mmCIF file of C-alpha atoms and ligand atoms in Angstrom:
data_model
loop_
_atom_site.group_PDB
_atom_site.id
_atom_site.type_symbol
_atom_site.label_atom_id
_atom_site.label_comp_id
_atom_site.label_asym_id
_atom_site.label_seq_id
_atom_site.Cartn_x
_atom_site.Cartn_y
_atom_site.Cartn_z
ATOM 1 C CA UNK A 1 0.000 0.000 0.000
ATOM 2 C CA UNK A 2 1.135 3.526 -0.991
ATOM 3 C CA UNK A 3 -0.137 6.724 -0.482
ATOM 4 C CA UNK A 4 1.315 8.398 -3.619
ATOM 5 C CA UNK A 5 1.226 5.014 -5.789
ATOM 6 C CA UNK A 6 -1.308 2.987 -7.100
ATOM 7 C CA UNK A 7 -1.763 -1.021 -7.051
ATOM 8 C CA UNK A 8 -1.392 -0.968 -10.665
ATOM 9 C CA UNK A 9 1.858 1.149 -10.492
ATOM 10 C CA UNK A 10 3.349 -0.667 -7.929
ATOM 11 C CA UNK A 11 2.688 -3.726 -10.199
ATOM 12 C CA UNK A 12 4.101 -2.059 -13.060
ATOM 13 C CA UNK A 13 7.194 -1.588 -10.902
ATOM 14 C CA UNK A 14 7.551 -5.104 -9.538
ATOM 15 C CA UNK A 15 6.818 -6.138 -13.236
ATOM 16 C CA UNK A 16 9.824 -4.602 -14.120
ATOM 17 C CA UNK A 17 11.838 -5.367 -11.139
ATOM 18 C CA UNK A 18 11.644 -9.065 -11.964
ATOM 19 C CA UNK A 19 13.026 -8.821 -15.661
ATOM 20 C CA UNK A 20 15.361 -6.243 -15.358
ATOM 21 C CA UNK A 21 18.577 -8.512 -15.107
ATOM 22 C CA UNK A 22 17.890 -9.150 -18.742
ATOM 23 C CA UNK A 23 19.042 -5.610 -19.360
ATOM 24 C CA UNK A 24 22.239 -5.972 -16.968
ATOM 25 C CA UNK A 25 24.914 -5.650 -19.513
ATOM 26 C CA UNK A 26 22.792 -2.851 -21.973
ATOM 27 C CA UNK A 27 23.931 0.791 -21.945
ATOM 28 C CA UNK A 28 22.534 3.065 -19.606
ATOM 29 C CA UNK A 29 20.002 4.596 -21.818
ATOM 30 C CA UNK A 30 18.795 1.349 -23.813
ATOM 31 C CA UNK A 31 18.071 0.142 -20.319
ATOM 32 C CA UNK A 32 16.493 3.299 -18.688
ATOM 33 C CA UNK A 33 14.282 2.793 -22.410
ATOM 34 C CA UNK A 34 13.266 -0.590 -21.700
ATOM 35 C CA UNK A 35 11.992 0.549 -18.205
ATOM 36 C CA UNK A 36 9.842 3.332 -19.157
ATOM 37 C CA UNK A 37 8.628 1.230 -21.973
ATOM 38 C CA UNK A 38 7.679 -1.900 -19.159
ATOM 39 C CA UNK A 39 6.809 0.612 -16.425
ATOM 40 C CA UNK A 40 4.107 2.401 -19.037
ATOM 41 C CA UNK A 41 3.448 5.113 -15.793
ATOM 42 C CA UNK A 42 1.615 8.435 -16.927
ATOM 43 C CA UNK A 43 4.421 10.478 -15.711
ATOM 44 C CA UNK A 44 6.827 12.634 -17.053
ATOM 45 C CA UNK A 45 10.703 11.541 -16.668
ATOM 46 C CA UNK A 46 12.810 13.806 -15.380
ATOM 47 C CA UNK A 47 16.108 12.123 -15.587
ATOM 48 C CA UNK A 48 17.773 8.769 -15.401
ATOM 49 C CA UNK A 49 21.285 7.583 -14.324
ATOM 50 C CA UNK A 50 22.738 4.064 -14.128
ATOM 51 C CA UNK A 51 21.011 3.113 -11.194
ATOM 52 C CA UNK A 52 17.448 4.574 -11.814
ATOM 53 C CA UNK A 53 15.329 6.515 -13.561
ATOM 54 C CA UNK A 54 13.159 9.493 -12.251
ATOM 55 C CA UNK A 55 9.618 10.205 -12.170
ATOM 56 C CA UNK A 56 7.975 13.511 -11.771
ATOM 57 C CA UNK A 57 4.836 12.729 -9.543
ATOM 58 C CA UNK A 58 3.445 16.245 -10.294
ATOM 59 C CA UNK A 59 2.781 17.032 -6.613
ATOM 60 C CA UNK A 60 6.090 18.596 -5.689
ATOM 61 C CA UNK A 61 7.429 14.969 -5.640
ATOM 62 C CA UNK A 62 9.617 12.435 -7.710
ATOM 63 C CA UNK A 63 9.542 8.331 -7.967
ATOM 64 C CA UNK A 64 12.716 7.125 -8.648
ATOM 65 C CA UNK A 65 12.671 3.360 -9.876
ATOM 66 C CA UNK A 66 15.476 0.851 -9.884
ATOM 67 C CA UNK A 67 17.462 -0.166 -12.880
ATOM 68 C CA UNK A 68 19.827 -2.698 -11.612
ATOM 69 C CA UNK A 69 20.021 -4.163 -8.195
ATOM 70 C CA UNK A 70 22.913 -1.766 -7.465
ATOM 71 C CA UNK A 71 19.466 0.928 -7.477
ATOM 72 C CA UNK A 72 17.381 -1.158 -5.155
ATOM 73 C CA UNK A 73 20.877 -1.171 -2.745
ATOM 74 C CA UNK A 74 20.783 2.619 -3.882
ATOM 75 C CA UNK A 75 16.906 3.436 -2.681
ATOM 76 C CA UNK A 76 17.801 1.674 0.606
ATOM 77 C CA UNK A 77 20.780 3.375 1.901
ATOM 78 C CA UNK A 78 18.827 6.859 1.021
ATOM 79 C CA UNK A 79 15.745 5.737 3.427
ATOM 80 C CA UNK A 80 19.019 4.279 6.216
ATOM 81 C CA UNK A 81 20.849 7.244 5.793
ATOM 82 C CA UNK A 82 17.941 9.691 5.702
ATOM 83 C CA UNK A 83 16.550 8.142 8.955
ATOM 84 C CA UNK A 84 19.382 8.095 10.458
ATOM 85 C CA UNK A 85 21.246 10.833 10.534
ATOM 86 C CA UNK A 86 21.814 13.728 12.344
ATOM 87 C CA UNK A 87 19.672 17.025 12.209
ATOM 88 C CA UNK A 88 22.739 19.634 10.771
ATOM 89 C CA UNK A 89 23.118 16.784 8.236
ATOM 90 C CA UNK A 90 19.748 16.075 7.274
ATOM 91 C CA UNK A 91 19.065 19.179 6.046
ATOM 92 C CA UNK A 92 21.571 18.890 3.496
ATOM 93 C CA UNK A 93 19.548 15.581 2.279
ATOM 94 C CA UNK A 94 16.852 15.906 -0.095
ATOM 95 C CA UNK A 95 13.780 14.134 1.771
ATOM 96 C CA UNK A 96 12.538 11.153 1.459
ATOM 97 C CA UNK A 97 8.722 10.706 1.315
ATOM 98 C CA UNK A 98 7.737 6.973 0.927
ATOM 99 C CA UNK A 99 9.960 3.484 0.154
ATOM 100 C CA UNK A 100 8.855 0.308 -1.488
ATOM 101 C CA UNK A 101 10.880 -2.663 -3.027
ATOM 102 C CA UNK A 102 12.926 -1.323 -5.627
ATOM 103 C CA UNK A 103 11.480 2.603 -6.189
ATOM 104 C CA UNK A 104 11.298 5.310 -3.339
ATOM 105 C CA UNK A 105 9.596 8.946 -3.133
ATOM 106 C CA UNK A 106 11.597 11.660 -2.682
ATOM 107 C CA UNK A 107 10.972 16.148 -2.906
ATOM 108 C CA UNK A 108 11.444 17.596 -6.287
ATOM 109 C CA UNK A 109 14.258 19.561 -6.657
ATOM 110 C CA UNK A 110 15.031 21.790 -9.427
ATOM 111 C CA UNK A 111 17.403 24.679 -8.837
ATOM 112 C CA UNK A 112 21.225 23.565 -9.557
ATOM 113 C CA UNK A 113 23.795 24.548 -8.333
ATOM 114 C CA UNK A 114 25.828 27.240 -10.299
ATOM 115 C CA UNK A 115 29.437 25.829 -11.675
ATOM 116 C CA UNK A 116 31.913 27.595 -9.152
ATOM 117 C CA UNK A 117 30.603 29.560 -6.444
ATOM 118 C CA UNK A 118 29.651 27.122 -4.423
ATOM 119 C CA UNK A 119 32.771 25.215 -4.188
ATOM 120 C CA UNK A 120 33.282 26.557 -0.768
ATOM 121 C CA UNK A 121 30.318 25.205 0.701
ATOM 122 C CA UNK A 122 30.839 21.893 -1.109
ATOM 123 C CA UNK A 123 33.718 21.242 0.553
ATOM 124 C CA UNK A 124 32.486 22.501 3.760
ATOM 125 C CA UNK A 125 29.794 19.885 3.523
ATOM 126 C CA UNK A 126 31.808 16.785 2.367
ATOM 127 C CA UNK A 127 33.960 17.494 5.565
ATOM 128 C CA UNK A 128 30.528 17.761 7.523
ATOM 129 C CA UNK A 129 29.571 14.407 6.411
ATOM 130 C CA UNK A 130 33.420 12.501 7.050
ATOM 131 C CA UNK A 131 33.034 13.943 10.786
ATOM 132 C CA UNK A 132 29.925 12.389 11.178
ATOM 133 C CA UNK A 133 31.484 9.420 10.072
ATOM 134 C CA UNK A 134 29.353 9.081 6.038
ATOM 135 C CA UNK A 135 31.113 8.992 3.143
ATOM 136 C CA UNK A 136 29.810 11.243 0.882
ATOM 137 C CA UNK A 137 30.646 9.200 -2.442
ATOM 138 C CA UNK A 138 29.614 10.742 -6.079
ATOM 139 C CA UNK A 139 28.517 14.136 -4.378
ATOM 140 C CA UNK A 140 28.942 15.805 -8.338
ATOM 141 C CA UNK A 141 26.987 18.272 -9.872
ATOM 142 C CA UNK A 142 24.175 16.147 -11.177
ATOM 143 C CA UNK A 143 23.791 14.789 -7.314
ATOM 144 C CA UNK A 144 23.329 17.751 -5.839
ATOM 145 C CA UNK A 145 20.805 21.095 -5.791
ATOM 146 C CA UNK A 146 19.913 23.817 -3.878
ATOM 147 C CA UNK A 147 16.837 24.320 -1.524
ATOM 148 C CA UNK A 148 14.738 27.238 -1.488
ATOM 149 C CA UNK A 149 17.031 29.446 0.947
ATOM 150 C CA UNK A 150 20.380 28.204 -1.306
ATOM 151 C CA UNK A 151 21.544 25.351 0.927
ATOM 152 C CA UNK A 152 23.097 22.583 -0.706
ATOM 153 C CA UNK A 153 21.167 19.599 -1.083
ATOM 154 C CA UNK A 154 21.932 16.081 -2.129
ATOM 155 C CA UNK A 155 19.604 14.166 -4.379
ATOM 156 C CA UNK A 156 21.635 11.520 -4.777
ATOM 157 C CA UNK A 157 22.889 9.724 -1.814
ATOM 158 C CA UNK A 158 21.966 5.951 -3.048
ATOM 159 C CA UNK A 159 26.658 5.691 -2.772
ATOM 160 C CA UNK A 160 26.681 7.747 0.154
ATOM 161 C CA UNK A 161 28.510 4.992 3.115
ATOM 162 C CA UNK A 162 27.351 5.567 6.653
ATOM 163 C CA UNK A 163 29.491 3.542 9.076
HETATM 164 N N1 ATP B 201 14.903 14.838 -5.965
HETATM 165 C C1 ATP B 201 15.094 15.129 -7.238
HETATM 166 N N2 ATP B 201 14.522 16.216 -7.788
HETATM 167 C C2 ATP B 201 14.703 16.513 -9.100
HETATM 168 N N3 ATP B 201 15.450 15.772 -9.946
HETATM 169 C C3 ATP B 201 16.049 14.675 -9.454
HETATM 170 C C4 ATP B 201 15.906 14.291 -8.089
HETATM 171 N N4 ATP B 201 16.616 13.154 -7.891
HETATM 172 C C5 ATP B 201 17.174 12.854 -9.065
HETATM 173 N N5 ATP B 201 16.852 13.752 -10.023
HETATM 174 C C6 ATP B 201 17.308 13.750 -11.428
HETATM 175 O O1 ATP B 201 17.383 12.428 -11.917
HETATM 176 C C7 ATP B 201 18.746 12.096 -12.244
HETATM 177 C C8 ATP B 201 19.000 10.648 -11.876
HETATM 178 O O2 ATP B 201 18.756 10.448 -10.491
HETATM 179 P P1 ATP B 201 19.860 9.787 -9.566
HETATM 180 O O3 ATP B 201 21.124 10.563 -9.682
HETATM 181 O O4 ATP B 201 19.303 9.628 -8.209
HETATM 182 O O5 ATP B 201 20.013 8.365 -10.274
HETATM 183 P P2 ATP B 201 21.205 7.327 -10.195
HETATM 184 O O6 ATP B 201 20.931 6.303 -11.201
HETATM 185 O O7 ATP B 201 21.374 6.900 -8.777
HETATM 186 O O8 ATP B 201 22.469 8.203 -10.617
HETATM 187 P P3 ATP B 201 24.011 7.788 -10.793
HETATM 188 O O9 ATP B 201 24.200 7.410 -12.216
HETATM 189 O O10 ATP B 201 24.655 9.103 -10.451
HETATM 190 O O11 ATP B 201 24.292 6.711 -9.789
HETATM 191 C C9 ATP B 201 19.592 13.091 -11.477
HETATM 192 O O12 ATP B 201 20.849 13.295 -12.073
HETATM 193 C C10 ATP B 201 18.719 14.328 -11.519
HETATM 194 O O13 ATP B 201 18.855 15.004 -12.760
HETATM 195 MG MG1 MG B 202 23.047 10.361 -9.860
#
């Protein structure tokens, strides 16, 4: 049960959770294709990387799906490490709304973060996140935005490693 997900769409999504290994060695795109063709969910996609592909949900929040079983280990650690970190650190991760097998619900987030100026602050938070004993792996530009009042935010913490 889901409250931003249908039975059908969570059907769609276990549908395509059980065939994907037959796209394990494709590119990233071919197989981010495949899924969107099995999946067949009215949403708009927003983005895909190696490990899933994104869903806007059109209520200020997005589905991200797995494409491999490294993105089910991905969706996981987000929900670990977003429920279990600290406060000053949590606010620096993008929020997570809603887990199932293999997809999770997450905020939108669409401002990016300049080239640059922010370099700073980027390395201010990386050293944040060693003291507090997570390894902020793959924190690039693509992985990251800014909230509403310009703090950094990561959208992509399925590498992060919390010890
Ligand atoms: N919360 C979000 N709000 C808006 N867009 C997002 C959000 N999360 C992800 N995206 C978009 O979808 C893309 C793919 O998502 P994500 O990086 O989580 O997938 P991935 O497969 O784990 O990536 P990678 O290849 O880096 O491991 C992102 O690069 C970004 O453009
Ligand atoms: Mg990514």
């Amino acid at each position: 049960m889901s409250v931003f997900l249908s039975n059908l769409e969570i059907h769609s999504i276990n549908l395509w959770l059980s065939i994907m290994h037959h796209y394990k060695y494709t590119s990233k795109s071919q197989r981010a294709n495949k899924a969107k063709e099995i999946l067949q969910l009215k949403y708009k996609k927003v983005g895909n990387g190696r490990q899933r592909i994104v869903y806007d949900l059109n209520n200020g929040y997005v589905l991200k799906v797995a494409l491999t079983e490294f993105g089910i280990q991905n969706n996981k650690t987000e929900f670990k490490i977003y429920n279990h970190c600290r406060a000053n650190l949590r606010k620096h991760l993008c929020p997570v709304k809603e887990v199932g097998h293999g997809w999770i619900i997450m905020k939108k987030m669409d401002i990016k973060v300049p080239d640059g100026i922010y370099n700073k602050e980027l390395t201010q938070l990386k050293n944040k996140f060693l003291a507090a004993g997570i390894r902020p792996r793959d924190m690039g530009n693509s992985n990251i935005r800014l909230s509403k009042k310009g703090k950094i935010t990561v959208v992509d913490y399925g590498n992060f490693i919390m010890y």
